[in-house]
Amino acid sequence: MAKSAIFKPSLFGLKHSNRDFSQKETWGKNQFNSSFPASLCAYLDGKGLKNVYLKLDENLKIQPAELSTQELYGLAPDSDNLFYAFASQFRGGSKMITIDLFAGCGGLSLGFQKAGFTIVAAFDNWIPAIDVYSNNFSHPIFNVDLSRESNQEILAQYNPEIIVGSPPCQDFSSAGKRDEGLGRANLTLTFAEIVTRVSPQWFVMENVDRIEKSKILTQAKQIFKSHGYGLTGKVINSCYCGVPQTRKRYFLIGKMNEEDDFLIDEINDNLSSQPLTVFDYMGKELDIEYYYRHPRSYQRRAIFSIYEPSPTIRGVNRPVPKTYRQHPGDACHLNEKLRPLTTRERSYIQTFPKDFIFAGTKSNLEQMIGNAVPINLARYVGQCILNYELKKGKKTTYRQLQLSKWL
């Protein structure tokens, strides 16, 4: 499985103390350090998160210690003239305001939410997917045709720090038609136009790997570059980042005023060295060792083992046809017990959690599950973004915290 992202404590504030510690008993809590208010300490304490206390003396020697909220205000410092910094396991980026375009049933939203982002709104215009999304998230999803410019005005009111999205990909996908001029490919340009109009600090666009060599992507990149975004483009195989599936997807990640390829090392360095198999992920939860996955062509194998990654979960799922002939690459011989994965099992391969609520017709559910971004893939990309921010030592914008000074 992919290596877990490491989150270091995030600096919330820095303040020089010029108070007489002999009078400490008379201080109010917020007098002790106004850039780390008591209310925030109480919030962290209520969440079971530890406060980290950093003492920097005149020689810039750092003395960290984990403290409870009570200890934080009762500790006697070593000197009357120290700098005080407070950090917490409250993750940097957990207040990064995010909106999701072309959200489908919510794979990208859930992955970024699990990484620590705050999704405030989502947008799609396929009712079956919208219904599933709304049953699983507390924030709103809007039934909006984003190709119409008049419908894009609602996005700006959220003032997002990052926009994520998966423009429909059928015109790039080998599972559908391959003509970029058919219309859906143009939604990639719509995504670029929306992002540059709203102008968030970050954006993430996901699509099939075939888009990498398309003219539409070249045009979209030009739009992003002309508005000041540095770009990182990368095809990621899901089985190397916590998904038991050989699903290759292209991600274009942009950040305002960065150099191109700024995130490439973070993405590459954290990928697992071994592909994740179905058995690695699900263990003995499946009551089968082999399963059928209908091929696009009978020149391809159709029988797979749980001891390898699943092939790409698509929007169709069919039983074993009576006319199927054994393929030399099949993982086992045809037998009466052989079956396709169920709709719910396919959602697990896409790393949807067991408590995710799916409701609707079988064909609609198969399609939205097949179209979804795997949750763990989205989470991986989100964690790479947060790790990059932390390693760069840059503060994330916290709209609800007004900090007096930063290190």
mmCIF file of C-alpha atoms in Angstrom:
data_model
loop_
_atom_site.group_PDB
_atom_site.id
_atom_site.type_symbol
_atom_site.label_atom_id
_atom_site.label_comp_id
_atom_site.label_asym_id
_atom_site.label_seq_id
_atom_site.Cartn_x
_atom_site.Cartn_y
_atom_site.Cartn_z
ATOM 1 C CA MET A 1 0.000 0.000 0.000
ATOM 2 C CA ALA A 2 1.024 3.592 -0.393
ATOM 3 C CA LYS A 3 3.092 5.123 2.336
ATOM 4 C CA SER A 4 1.042 7.196 4.721
ATOM 5 C CA ALA A 5 1.537 10.921 4.440
ATOM 6 C CA ILE A 6 3.271 12.451 7.449
ATOM 7 C CA PHE A 7 1.706 15.576 8.863
ATOM 8 C CA LYS A 8 3.950 17.691 11.045
ATOM 9 C CA PRO A 9 2.401 20.141 13.493
ATOM 10 C CA SER A 10 1.285 23.389 11.869
ATOM 11 C CA LEU A 11 2.412 26.685 13.327
ATOM 12 C CA PHE A 12 -0.517 28.803 14.450
ATOM 13 C CA GLY A 13 1.173 31.806 16.008
ATOM 14 C CA LEU A 14 4.339 33.421 17.318
ATOM 15 C CA LYS A 15 4.494 36.058 19.996
ATOM 16 C CA HIS A 16 7.241 37.675 22.038
ATOM 17 C CA SER A 17 6.422 37.738 25.734
ATOM 18 C CA ASN A 18 7.460 40.868 27.624
ATOM 19 C CA ARG A 19 5.412 40.220 30.761
ATOM 20 C CA ASP A 20 6.672 39.936 34.301
ATOM 21 C CA PHE A 21 6.249 36.260 35.164
ATOM 22 C CA SER A 22 6.093 37.045 38.872
ATOM 23 C CA GLN A 23 2.583 38.358 38.151
ATOM 24 C CA LYS A 24 1.555 35.341 36.072
ATOM 25 C CA GLU A 25 -1.281 34.397 38.435
ATOM 26 C CA THR A 26 -3.095 37.628 37.564
ATOM 27 C CA TRP A 27 -3.031 37.149 33.806
ATOM 28 C CA GLY A 28 -6.081 36.272 31.751
ATOM 29 C CA LYS A 29 -5.648 33.350 29.397
ATOM 30 C CA ASN A 30 -5.738 35.452 26.245
ATOM 31 C CA GLN A 31 -3.209 37.838 27.781
ATOM 32 C CA PHE A 32 -0.701 35.006 27.910
ATOM 33 C CA ASN A 33 -0.684 34.655 24.142
ATOM 34 C CA SER A 34 -3.296 36.431 22.099
ATOM 35 C CA SER A 35 -2.312 34.619 18.902
ATOM 36 C CA PHE A 36 -3.393 31.260 20.350
ATOM 37 C CA PRO A 37 -6.736 32.010 22.016
ATOM 38 C CA ALA A 38 -8.237 29.950 24.779
ATOM 39 C CA SER A 39 -11.238 29.113 22.618
ATOM 40 C CA LEU A 40 -9.003 27.392 20.071
ATOM 41 C CA CYS A 41 -7.200 25.493 22.817
ATOM 42 C CA ALA A 42 -10.542 24.330 24.136
ATOM 43 C CA TYR A 43 -11.601 23.245 20.655
ATOM 44 C CA LEU A 44 -8.436 21.216 20.138
ATOM 45 C CA ASP A 45 -8.777 19.727 23.612
ATOM 46 C CA GLY A 46 -12.349 18.711 22.845
ATOM 47 C CA LYS A 47 -11.190 16.983 19.675
ATOM 48 C CA GLY A 48 -8.570 15.035 21.614
ATOM 49 C CA LEU A 49 -5.724 16.821 19.833
ATOM 50 C CA LYS A 50 -2.526 17.693 21.631
ATOM 51 C CA ASN A 51 -1.033 21.152 21.837
ATOM 52 C CA VAL A 52 2.654 21.455 21.071
ATOM 53 C CA TYR A 53 4.590 24.116 22.948
ATOM 54 C CA LEU A 54 7.793 25.447 21.349
ATOM 55 C CA LYS A 55 10.214 27.615 23.292
ATOM 56 C CA LEU A 56 12.800 29.596 21.334
ATOM 57 C CA ASP A 57 15.475 31.236 23.470
ATOM 58 C CA GLU A 58 17.911 34.004 22.545
ATOM 59 C CA ASN A 59 20.119 31.455 20.758
ATOM 60 C CA LEU A 60 17.129 30.123 18.772
ATOM 61 C CA LYS A 61 17.293 26.845 20.644
ATOM 62 C CA ILE A 62 13.947 25.090 20.327
ATOM 63 C CA GLN A 63 12.515 23.126 23.244
ATOM 64 C CA PRO A 64 9.287 21.359 22.222
ATOM 65 C CA ALA A 65 6.900 19.552 24.537
ATOM 66 C CA GLU A 66 3.376 18.200 24.211
ATOM 67 C CA LEU A 67 1.049 19.823 26.710
ATOM 68 C CA SER A 68 -2.558 19.623 27.726
ATOM 69 C CA THR A 69 -4.630 22.789 27.533
ATOM 70 C CA GLN A 70 -4.429 23.150 31.305
ATOM 71 C CA GLU A 71 -0.653 22.720 31.349
ATOM 72 C CA LEU A 72 -0.311 25.183 28.508
ATOM 73 C CA TYR A 73 -1.462 28.032 30.699
ATOM 74 C CA GLY A 74 0.093 26.807 33.929
ATOM 75 C CA LEU A 75 3.654 26.177 32.794
ATOM 76 C CA ALA A 76 6.350 28.500 34.148
ATOM 77 C CA PRO A 77 8.825 29.359 31.349
ATOM 78 C CA ASP A 78 12.581 29.265 31.904
ATOM 79 C CA SER A 79 13.134 32.940 31.181
ATOM 80 C CA ASP A 80 11.343 36.250 31.335
ATOM 81 C CA ASN A 81 12.279 36.984 27.742
ATOM 82 C CA LEU A 82 11.313 34.151 25.384
ATOM 83 C CA PHE A 83 9.483 33.733 22.141
ATOM 84 C CA TYR A 84 6.492 31.443 22.336
ATOM 85 C CA ALA A 85 5.053 29.461 19.458
ATOM 86 C CA PHE A 86 2.117 27.126 19.597
ATOM 87 C CA ALA A 87 1.492 24.376 17.116
ATOM 88 C CA SER A 88 -1.033 21.610 16.910
ATOM 89 C CA GLN A 89 -1.875 18.371 15.170
ATOM 90 C CA PHE A 90 -4.835 20.280 13.775
ATOM 91 C CA ARG A 91 -3.682 19.752 10.192
ATOM 92 C CA GLY A 92 -2.591 22.547 7.963
ATOM 93 C CA GLY A 93 -5.077 22.666 5.104
ATOM 94 C CA SER A 94 -8.013 21.376 7.134
ATOM 95 C CA LYS A 95 -9.661 24.740 6.619
ATOM 96 C CA MET A 96 -8.718 25.017 2.955
ATOM 97 C CA ILE A 97 -12.046 25.964 1.402
ATOM 98 C CA THR A 98 -12.811 23.656 -1.534
ATOM 99 C CA ILE A 99 -15.481 23.311 -4.204
ATOM 100 C CA ASP A 100 -15.913 20.292 -6.488
ATOM 101 C CA LEU A 101 -16.992 20.680 -10.130
ATOM 102 C CA PHE A 102 -18.517 17.811 -12.132
ATOM 103 C CA ALA A 103 -18.639 16.020 -8.801
ATOM 104 C CA GLY A 104 -20.602 12.903 -9.766
ATOM 105 C CA CYS A 105 -21.423 10.789 -6.735
ATOM 106 C CA GLY A 106 -18.538 12.263 -4.726
ATOM 107 C CA GLY A 107 -15.320 10.275 -5.088
ATOM 108 C CA LEU A 108 -13.089 13.326 -5.448
ATOM 109 C CA SER A 109 -14.945 15.203 -2.708
ATOM 110 C CA LEU A 110 -14.687 12.347 -0.234
ATOM 111 C CA GLY A 111 -11.005 11.773 -0.939
ATOM 112 C CA PHE A 112 -10.106 15.418 -0.406
ATOM 113 C CA GLN A 113 -12.329 15.574 2.656
ATOM 114 C CA LYS A 114 -10.482 12.583 4.123
ATOM 115 C CA ALA A 115 -7.163 14.294 3.342
ATOM 116 C CA GLY A 116 -8.237 17.266 5.460
ATOM 117 C CA PHE A 117 -9.886 19.741 3.101
ATOM 118 C CA THR A 118 -13.224 21.427 3.757
ATOM 119 C CA ILE A 119 -15.651 20.904 0.893
ATOM 120 C CA VAL A 120 -18.256 23.668 0.969
ATOM 121 C CA ALA A 121 -20.169 22.986 -2.259
ATOM 122 C CA ALA A 122 -20.317 20.661 -5.251
ATOM 123 C CA PHE A 123 -21.798 20.944 -8.742
ATOM 124 C CA ASP A 124 -23.139 18.433 -11.254
ATOM 125 C CA ASN A 125 -26.155 18.060 -13.508
ATOM 126 C CA TRP A 126 -26.908 14.321 -13.508
ATOM 127 C CA ILE A 127 -29.772 13.793 -11.073
ATOM 128 C CA PRO A 128 -29.009 10.144 -10.092
ATOM 129 C CA ALA A 129 -25.461 11.099 -9.034
ATOM 130 C CA ILE A 130 -26.664 14.271 -7.316
ATOM 131 C CA ASP A 131 -29.135 12.229 -5.253
ATOM 132 C CA VAL A 132 -26.385 9.858 -4.096
ATOM 133 C CA TYR A 133 -24.024 12.750 -3.347
ATOM 134 C CA SER A 134 -26.602 14.614 -1.275
ATOM 135 C CA ASN A 135 -27.244 11.485 0.815
ATOM 136 C CA ASN A 136 -23.588 11.293 1.832
ATOM 137 C CA PHE A 137 -22.447 14.879 2.452
ATOM 138 C CA SER A 138 -23.710 17.704 4.640
ATOM 139 C CA HIS A 139 -22.705 20.506 2.256
ATOM 140 C CA PRO A 140 -24.884 21.345 -0.764
ATOM 141 C CA ILE A 141 -24.591 20.008 -4.282
ATOM 142 C CA PHE A 142 -26.168 22.107 -7.022
ATOM 143 C CA ASN A 143 -27.866 20.825 -10.157
ATOM 144 C CA VAL A 144 -26.119 23.175 -12.565
ATOM 145 C CA ASP A 145 -25.045 23.003 -16.198
ATOM 146 C CA LEU A 146 -21.570 24.483 -15.845
ATOM 147 C CA SER A 147 -21.171 24.844 -19.597
ATOM 148 C CA ARG A 148 -23.502 27.848 -19.365
ATOM 149 C CA GLU A 149 -21.561 30.892 -18.207
ATOM 150 C CA SER A 150 -24.604 32.363 -16.463
ATOM 151 C CA ASN A 151 -24.644 29.355 -14.126
ATOM 152 C CA GLN A 152 -21.041 29.859 -13.041
ATOM 153 C CA GLU A 153 -21.676 32.967 -10.947
ATOM 154 C CA ILE A 154 -22.725 30.934 -7.905
ATOM 155 C CA LEU A 155 -19.185 29.522 -7.569
ATOM 156 C CA ALA A 156 -17.497 32.824 -6.790
ATOM 157 C CA GLN A 157 -19.599 33.413 -3.670
ATOM 158 C CA TYR A 158 -17.750 30.577 -1.904
ATOM 159 C CA ASN A 159 -14.368 32.255 -2.461
ATOM 160 C CA PRO A 160 -12.605 28.859 -2.632
ATOM 161 C CA GLU A 161 -8.915 28.387 -1.991
ATOM 162 C CA ILE A 162 -8.902 25.285 -4.187
ATOM 163 C CA ILE A 163 -11.182 24.051 -6.967
ATOM 164 C CA VAL A 164 -11.166 20.340 -7.791
ATOM 165 C CA GLY A 165 -13.030 18.648 -10.589
ATOM 166 C CA SER A 166 -13.377 15.827 -13.084
ATOM 167 C CA PRO A 167 -14.739 17.154 -16.380
ATOM 168 C CA PRO A 168 -16.605 14.366 -18.238
ATOM 169 C CA CYS A 169 -14.099 12.282 -20.149
ATOM 170 C CA GLN A 170 -16.032 10.097 -22.605
ATOM 171 C CA ASP A 171 -14.526 11.824 -25.645
ATOM 172 C CA PHE A 172 -11.025 10.953 -24.439
ATOM 173 C CA SER A 173 -11.812 7.539 -22.967
ATOM 174 C CA SER A 174 -11.147 4.217 -24.665
ATOM 175 C CA ALA A 175 -14.434 3.100 -23.093
ATOM 176 C CA GLY A 176 -16.365 5.562 -25.271
ATOM 177 C CA LYS A 177 -16.052 7.639 -28.412
ATOM 178 C CA ARG A 178 -12.679 9.165 -29.185
ATOM 179 C CA ASP A 179 -13.614 12.360 -31.004
ATOM 180 C CA GLU A 180 -12.502 15.484 -29.141
ATOM 181 C CA GLY A 181 -14.948 17.548 -31.159
ATOM 182 C CA LEU A 182 -18.071 15.808 -29.866
ATOM 183 C CA GLY A 183 -18.640 18.241 -27.016
ATOM 184 C CA ARG A 184 -17.756 16.670 -23.686
ATOM 185 C CA ALA A 185 -14.048 17.322 -24.204
ATOM 186 C CA ASN A 186 -14.873 21.016 -24.331
ATOM 187 C CA LEU A 187 -15.894 20.829 -20.674
ATOM 188 C CA THR A 188 -12.167 20.623 -19.950
ATOM 189 C CA LEU A 189 -11.901 24.157 -21.325
ATOM 190 C CA THR A 190 -14.979 25.110 -19.315
ATOM 191 C CA PHE A 191 -13.182 23.907 -16.178
ATOM 192 C CA ALA A 192 -10.123 26.004 -17.073
ATOM 193 C CA GLU A 193 -12.244 29.082 -17.720
ATOM 194 C CA ILE A 194 -14.096 28.704 -14.417
ATOM 195 C CA VAL A 195 -10.866 28.274 -12.453
ATOM 196 C CA THR A 196 -9.220 31.320 -13.995
ATOM 197 C CA ARG A 197 -12.348 33.401 -13.481
ATOM 198 C CA VAL A 198 -12.653 32.482 -9.775
ATOM 199 C CA SER A 199 -8.842 32.513 -9.326
ATOM 200 C CA PRO A 200 -8.258 30.179 -6.348
ATOM 201 C CA GLN A 201 -4.712 29.549 -5.125
ATOM 202 C CA TRP A 202 -4.936 25.879 -6.145
ATOM 203 C CA PHE A 203 -6.818 23.685 -8.588
ATOM 204 C CA VAL A 204 -6.871 19.953 -9.331
ATOM 205 C CA MET A 205 -8.286 18.514 -12.556
ATOM 206 C CA GLU A 206 -8.655 14.746 -13.019
ATOM 207 C CA ASN A 207 -9.248 12.900 -16.267
ATOM 208 C CA VAL A 208 -8.398 9.705 -18.141
ATOM 209 C CA ASP A 209 -4.789 9.198 -19.130
ATOM 210 C CA ARG A 210 -5.596 9.618 -22.844
ATOM 211 C CA ILE A 211 -6.131 13.347 -22.330
ATOM 212 C CA GLU A 212 -2.385 13.830 -21.815
ATOM 213 C CA LYS A 213 -1.708 14.019 -25.558
ATOM 214 C CA SER A 214 -4.884 15.843 -26.559
ATOM 215 C CA LYS A 215 -5.188 19.274 -28.163
ATOM 216 C CA ILE A 216 -7.814 20.230 -25.601
ATOM 217 C CA LEU A 217 -5.356 19.749 -22.738
ATOM 218 C CA THR A 218 -2.785 21.909 -24.523
ATOM 219 C CA GLN A 219 -5.384 24.664 -24.826
ATOM 220 C CA ALA A 220 -6.408 24.310 -21.180
ATOM 221 C CA LYS A 221 -2.786 24.548 -20.054
ATOM 222 C CA GLN A 222 -2.349 27.741 -22.042
ATOM 223 C CA ILE A 223 -5.360 29.240 -20.273
ATOM 224 C CA PHE A 224 -3.987 28.314 -16.851
ATOM 225 C CA LYS A 225 -0.477 29.565 -17.641
ATOM 226 C CA SER A 226 -1.757 32.894 -18.938
ATOM 227 C CA HIS A 227 -3.381 33.492 -15.552
ATOM 228 C CA GLY A 228 -0.262 32.800 -13.489
ATOM 229 C CA TYR A 229 -0.578 29.133 -12.538
ATOM 230 C CA GLY A 230 2.413 26.836 -12.286
ATOM 231 C CA LEU A 231 1.407 23.364 -13.481
ATOM 232 C CA THR A 232 2.206 19.783 -12.548
ATOM 233 C CA GLY A 233 0.805 17.099 -14.854
ATOM 234 C CA LYS A 234 1.092 13.435 -13.963
ATOM 235 C CA VAL A 235 -0.497 10.099 -14.902
ATOM 236 C CA ILE A 236 -0.953 8.170 -11.663
ATOM 237 C CA ASN A 237 -1.677 4.445 -11.464
ATOM 238 C CA SER A 238 -4.144 4.039 -8.612
ATOM 239 C CA CYS A 239 -2.726 0.715 -7.444
ATOM 240 C CA TYR A 240 0.380 2.528 -6.152
ATOM 241 C CA CYS A 241 -1.536 4.866 -3.884
ATOM 242 C CA GLY A 242 -3.936 2.754 -1.868
ATOM 243 C CA VAL A 243 -6.403 1.542 -4.516
ATOM 244 C CA PRO A 244 -6.564 -2.180 -5.445
ATOM 245 C CA GLN A 245 -7.023 -1.361 -9.126
ATOM 246 C CA THR A 246 -4.833 -0.689 -12.161
ATOM 247 C CA ARG A 247 -6.647 2.528 -12.984
ATOM 248 C CA LYS A 248 -4.455 5.150 -14.652
ATOM 249 C CA ARG A 249 -5.684 8.710 -14.364
ATOM 250 C CA TYR A 250 -4.194 12.032 -15.403
ATOM 251 C CA PHE A 251 -4.013 14.832 -12.849
ATOM 252 C CA LEU A 252 -3.268 18.440 -13.680
ATOM 253 C CA ILE A 253 -2.495 20.358 -10.499
ATOM 254 C CA GLY A 254 -1.984 24.090 -10.482
ATOM 255 C CA LYS A 255 -0.872 26.638 -7.916
ATOM 256 C CA MET A 256 -0.705 30.374 -8.388
ATOM 257 C CA ASN A 257 2.801 31.816 -8.892
ATOM 258 C CA GLU A 258 4.640 28.472 -8.804
ATOM 259 C CA GLU A 259 7.135 26.953 -11.224
ATOM 260 C CA ASP A 260 5.996 24.113 -13.464
ATOM 261 C CA ASP A 261 6.446 20.577 -12.069
ATOM 262 C CA PHE A 262 6.522 21.997 -8.531
ATOM 263 C CA LEU A 263 4.617 19.013 -7.100
ATOM 264 C CA ILE A 264 6.152 16.188 -9.112
ATOM 265 C CA ASP A 265 8.659 15.066 -6.465
ATOM 266 C CA GLU A 266 5.995 14.984 -3.764
ATOM 267 C CA ILE A 267 3.786 12.783 -5.946
ATOM 268 C CA ASN A 268 6.553 10.420 -7.048
ATOM 269 C CA ASP A 269 8.308 10.063 -3.706
ATOM 270 C CA ASN A 270 5.237 8.863 -1.810
ATOM 271 C CA LEU A 271 3.987 6.211 -4.227
ATOM 272 C CA SER A 272 4.104 2.645 -3.003
ATOM 273 C CA SER A 273 6.826 0.438 -4.436
ATOM 274 C CA GLN A 274 4.351 -2.448 -4.865
ATOM 275 C CA PRO A 275 0.891 -2.523 -6.482
ATOM 276 C CA LEU A 276 -2.021 -3.097 -4.111
ATOM 277 C CA THR A 277 -3.973 -6.290 -4.782
ATOM 278 C CA VAL A 278 -7.644 -6.913 -4.108
ATOM 279 C CA PHE A 279 -6.665 -9.351 -1.362
ATOM 280 C CA ASP A 280 -4.279 -6.815 0.193
ATOM 281 C CA TYR A 281 -7.153 -4.358 0.478
ATOM 282 C CA MET A 282 -10.144 -6.587 1.236
ATOM 283 C CA GLY A 283 -8.590 -9.640 2.823
ATOM 284 C CA LYS A 284 -11.064 -12.492 3.121
ATOM 285 C CA GLU A 285 -14.158 -10.296 2.850
ATOM 286 C CA LEU A 286 -14.759 -11.559 -0.679
ATOM 287 C CA ASP A 287 -15.997 -15.136 -0.713
ATOM 288 C CA ILE A 288 -14.309 -15.792 -4.052
ATOM 289 C CA GLU A 289 -10.779 -16.183 -5.322
ATOM 290 C CA TYR A 290 -11.506 -15.440 -8.981
ATOM 291 C CA TYR A 291 -14.042 -13.206 -10.702
ATOM 292 C CA TYR A 292 -15.249 -12.249 -14.159
ATOM 293 C CA ARG A 293 -14.903 -8.751 -15.595
ATOM 294 C CA HIS A 294 -16.448 -8.293 -19.027
ATOM 295 C CA PRO A 295 -13.736 -7.319 -21.539
ATOM 296 C CA ARG A 296 -14.062 -4.629 -24.195
ATOM 297 C CA SER A 297 -12.876 -7.231 -26.682
ATOM 298 C CA TYR A 298 -12.694 -11.010 -26.446
ATOM 299 C CA GLN A 299 -9.069 -10.663 -27.474
ATOM 300 C CA ARG A 300 -8.514 -9.611 -23.855
ATOM 301 C CA ARG A 301 -8.659 -11.720 -20.730
ATOM 302 C CA ALA A 302 -11.795 -11.600 -18.581
ATOM 303 C CA ILE A 303 -11.029 -13.706 -15.493
ATOM 304 C CA PHE A 304 -8.959 -12.181 -12.700
ATOM 305 C CA SER A 305 -7.561 -13.249 -9.342
ATOM 306 C CA ILE A 306 -7.959 -11.397 -6.058
ATOM 307 C CA TYR A 307 -4.180 -11.732 -5.668
ATOM 308 C CA GLU A 308 -3.605 -9.036 -8.285
ATOM 309 C CA PRO A 309 -4.978 -5.516 -8.673
ATOM 310 C CA SER A 310 -8.403 -5.327 -10.264
ATOM 311 C CA PRO A 311 -8.570 -4.011 -13.813
ATOM 312 C CA THR A 312 -10.176 -0.598 -14.226
ATOM 313 C CA ILE A 313 -13.711 -0.476 -12.836
ATOM 314 C CA ARG A 314 -15.872 0.696 -15.736
ATOM 315 C CA GLY A 315 -19.471 1.838 -15.985
ATOM 316 C CA VAL A 316 -20.716 -1.555 -17.180
ATOM 317 C CA ASN A 317 -20.930 -4.856 -15.320
ATOM 318 C CA ARG A 318 -22.161 -8.016 -17.032
ATOM 319 C CA PRO A 319 -22.491 -11.689 -16.092
ATOM 320 C CA VAL A 320 -20.393 -14.383 -17.732
ATOM 321 C CA PRO A 321 -21.902 -14.951 -21.201
ATOM 322 C CA LYS A 322 -22.647 -18.518 -22.212
ATOM 323 C CA THR A 323 -20.653 -17.948 -25.374
ATOM 324 C CA TYR A 324 -17.469 -16.882 -23.568
ATOM 325 C CA ARG A 325 -14.415 -18.877 -24.610
ATOM 326 C CA GLN A 326 -11.383 -19.300 -22.427
ATOM 327 C CA HIS A 327 -8.646 -16.711 -22.938
ATOM 328 C CA PRO A 328 -5.049 -17.935 -22.473
ATOM 329 C CA GLY A 329 -4.410 -15.088 -20.018
ATOM 330 C CA ASP A 330 -7.354 -15.905 -17.733
ATOM 331 C CA ALA A 331 -6.441 -16.489 -14.097
ATOM 332 C CA CYS A 332 -8.443 -19.739 -13.886
ATOM 333 C CA HIS A 333 -10.609 -22.039 -15.980
ATOM 334 C CA LEU A 334 -14.290 -21.365 -16.512
ATOM 335 C CA ASN A 335 -16.446 -22.925 -13.821
ATOM 336 C CA GLU A 336 -19.973 -22.687 -12.421
ATOM 337 C CA LYS A 337 -18.900 -20.601 -9.417
ATOM 338 C CA LEU A 338 -17.312 -17.870 -11.487
ATOM 339 C CA ARG A 339 -19.215 -14.579 -11.234
ATOM 340 C CA PRO A 340 -18.706 -10.839 -11.713
ATOM 341 C CA LEU A 341 -18.243 -8.560 -8.727
ATOM 342 C CA THR A 342 -21.435 -7.111 -7.303
ATOM 343 C CA THR A 343 -22.207 -3.408 -7.519
ATOM 344 C CA ARG A 344 -21.258 -2.928 -3.864
ATOM 345 C CA GLU A 345 -18.036 -4.933 -4.261
ATOM 346 C CA ARG A 346 -17.096 -2.739 -7.209
ATOM 347 C CA SER A 347 -17.597 0.327 -5.027
ATOM 348 C CA TYR A 348 -15.134 -1.184 -2.532
ATOM 349 C CA ILE A 349 -12.568 -1.602 -5.322
ATOM 350 C CA GLN A 350 -13.086 2.120 -5.931
ATOM 351 C CA THR A 351 -12.341 2.483 -2.170
ATOM 352 C CA PHE A 352 -15.757 3.839 -1.243
ATOM 353 C CA PRO A 353 -16.354 3.102 2.461
ATOM 354 C CA LYS A 354 -18.915 0.540 3.569
ATOM 355 C CA ASP A 355 -21.175 3.203 5.046
ATOM 356 C CA PHE A 356 -21.408 5.145 1.783
ATOM 357 C CA ILE A 357 -25.069 5.193 0.751
ATOM 358 C CA PHE A 358 -25.855 4.104 -2.806
ATOM 359 C CA ALA A 359 -29.459 4.285 -3.985
ATOM 360 C CA GLY A 360 -30.860 4.134 -7.503
ATOM 361 C CA THR A 361 -31.141 1.793 -10.445
ATOM 362 C CA LYS A 362 -28.419 -0.787 -10.959
ATOM 363 C CA SER A 363 -27.381 0.678 -14.309
ATOM 364 C CA ASN A 364 -27.087 4.196 -12.887
ATOM 365 C CA LEU A 365 -25.111 2.996 -9.873
ATOM 366 C CA GLU A 366 -22.743 0.977 -12.053
ATOM 367 C CA GLN A 367 -22.152 4.030 -14.225
ATOM 368 C CA MET A 368 -21.528 6.504 -11.396
ATOM 369 C CA ILE A 369 -19.249 4.075 -9.556
ATOM 370 C CA GLY A 370 -17.289 3.418 -12.752
ATOM 371 C CA ASN A 371 -16.985 7.145 -13.451
ATOM 372 C CA ALA A 372 -15.917 8.066 -9.918
ATOM 373 C CA VAL A 373 -12.429 9.040 -8.835
ATOM 374 C CA PRO A 374 -11.254 6.359 -6.369
ATOM 375 C CA ILE A 375 -11.413 7.837 -2.889
ATOM 376 C CA ASN A 376 -7.899 6.785 -1.906
ATOM 377 C CA LEU A 377 -6.470 8.176 -5.150
ATOM 378 C CA ALA A 378 -8.097 11.540 -4.487
ATOM 379 C CA ARG A 379 -6.950 11.415 -0.882
ATOM 380 C CA TYR A 380 -3.388 10.708 -2.007
ATOM 381 C CA VAL A 381 -3.324 13.759 -4.272
ATOM 382 C CA GLY A 382 -4.799 15.907 -1.501
ATOM 383 C CA GLN A 383 -2.172 14.698 0.960
ATOM 384 C CA CYS A 384 0.587 15.511 -1.542
ATOM 385 C CA ILE A 385 -0.718 19.075 -1.700
ATOM 386 C CA LEU A 386 -0.785 19.410 2.088
ATOM 387 C CA ASN A 387 2.679 17.888 2.440
ATOM 388 C CA TYR A 388 3.996 20.349 -0.114
ATOM 389 C CA GLU A 389 2.524 23.275 1.794
ATOM 390 C CA LEU A 390 4.017 22.059 5.057
ATOM 391 C CA LYS A 391 7.456 21.389 3.597
ATOM 392 C CA LYS A 392 7.533 24.785 1.960
ATOM 393 C CA GLY A 393 6.867 26.298 5.366
ATOM 394 C CA LYS A 394 4.041 28.407 4.032
ATOM 395 C CA LYS A 395 0.974 29.136 6.055
ATOM 396 C CA THR A 396 -2.381 28.003 4.777
ATOM 397 C CA THR A 397 -5.091 30.637 4.755
ATOM 398 C CA TYR A 398 -7.289 30.144 7.812
ATOM 399 C CA ARG A 399 -10.302 32.339 7.355
ATOM 400 C CA GLN A 400 -11.484 31.988 10.949
ATOM 401 C CA LEU A 401 -8.139 32.665 12.624
ATOM 402 C CA GLN A 402 -6.506 36.090 12.711
ATOM 403 C CA LEU A 403 -2.934 35.438 13.756
ATOM 404 C CA SER A 404 -0.771 38.305 14.893
ATOM 405 C CA LYS A 405 2.549 37.080 13.570
ATOM 406 C CA TRP A 406 4.037 34.140 11.683
ATOM 407 C CA LEU A 407 7.433 32.527 11.977
#
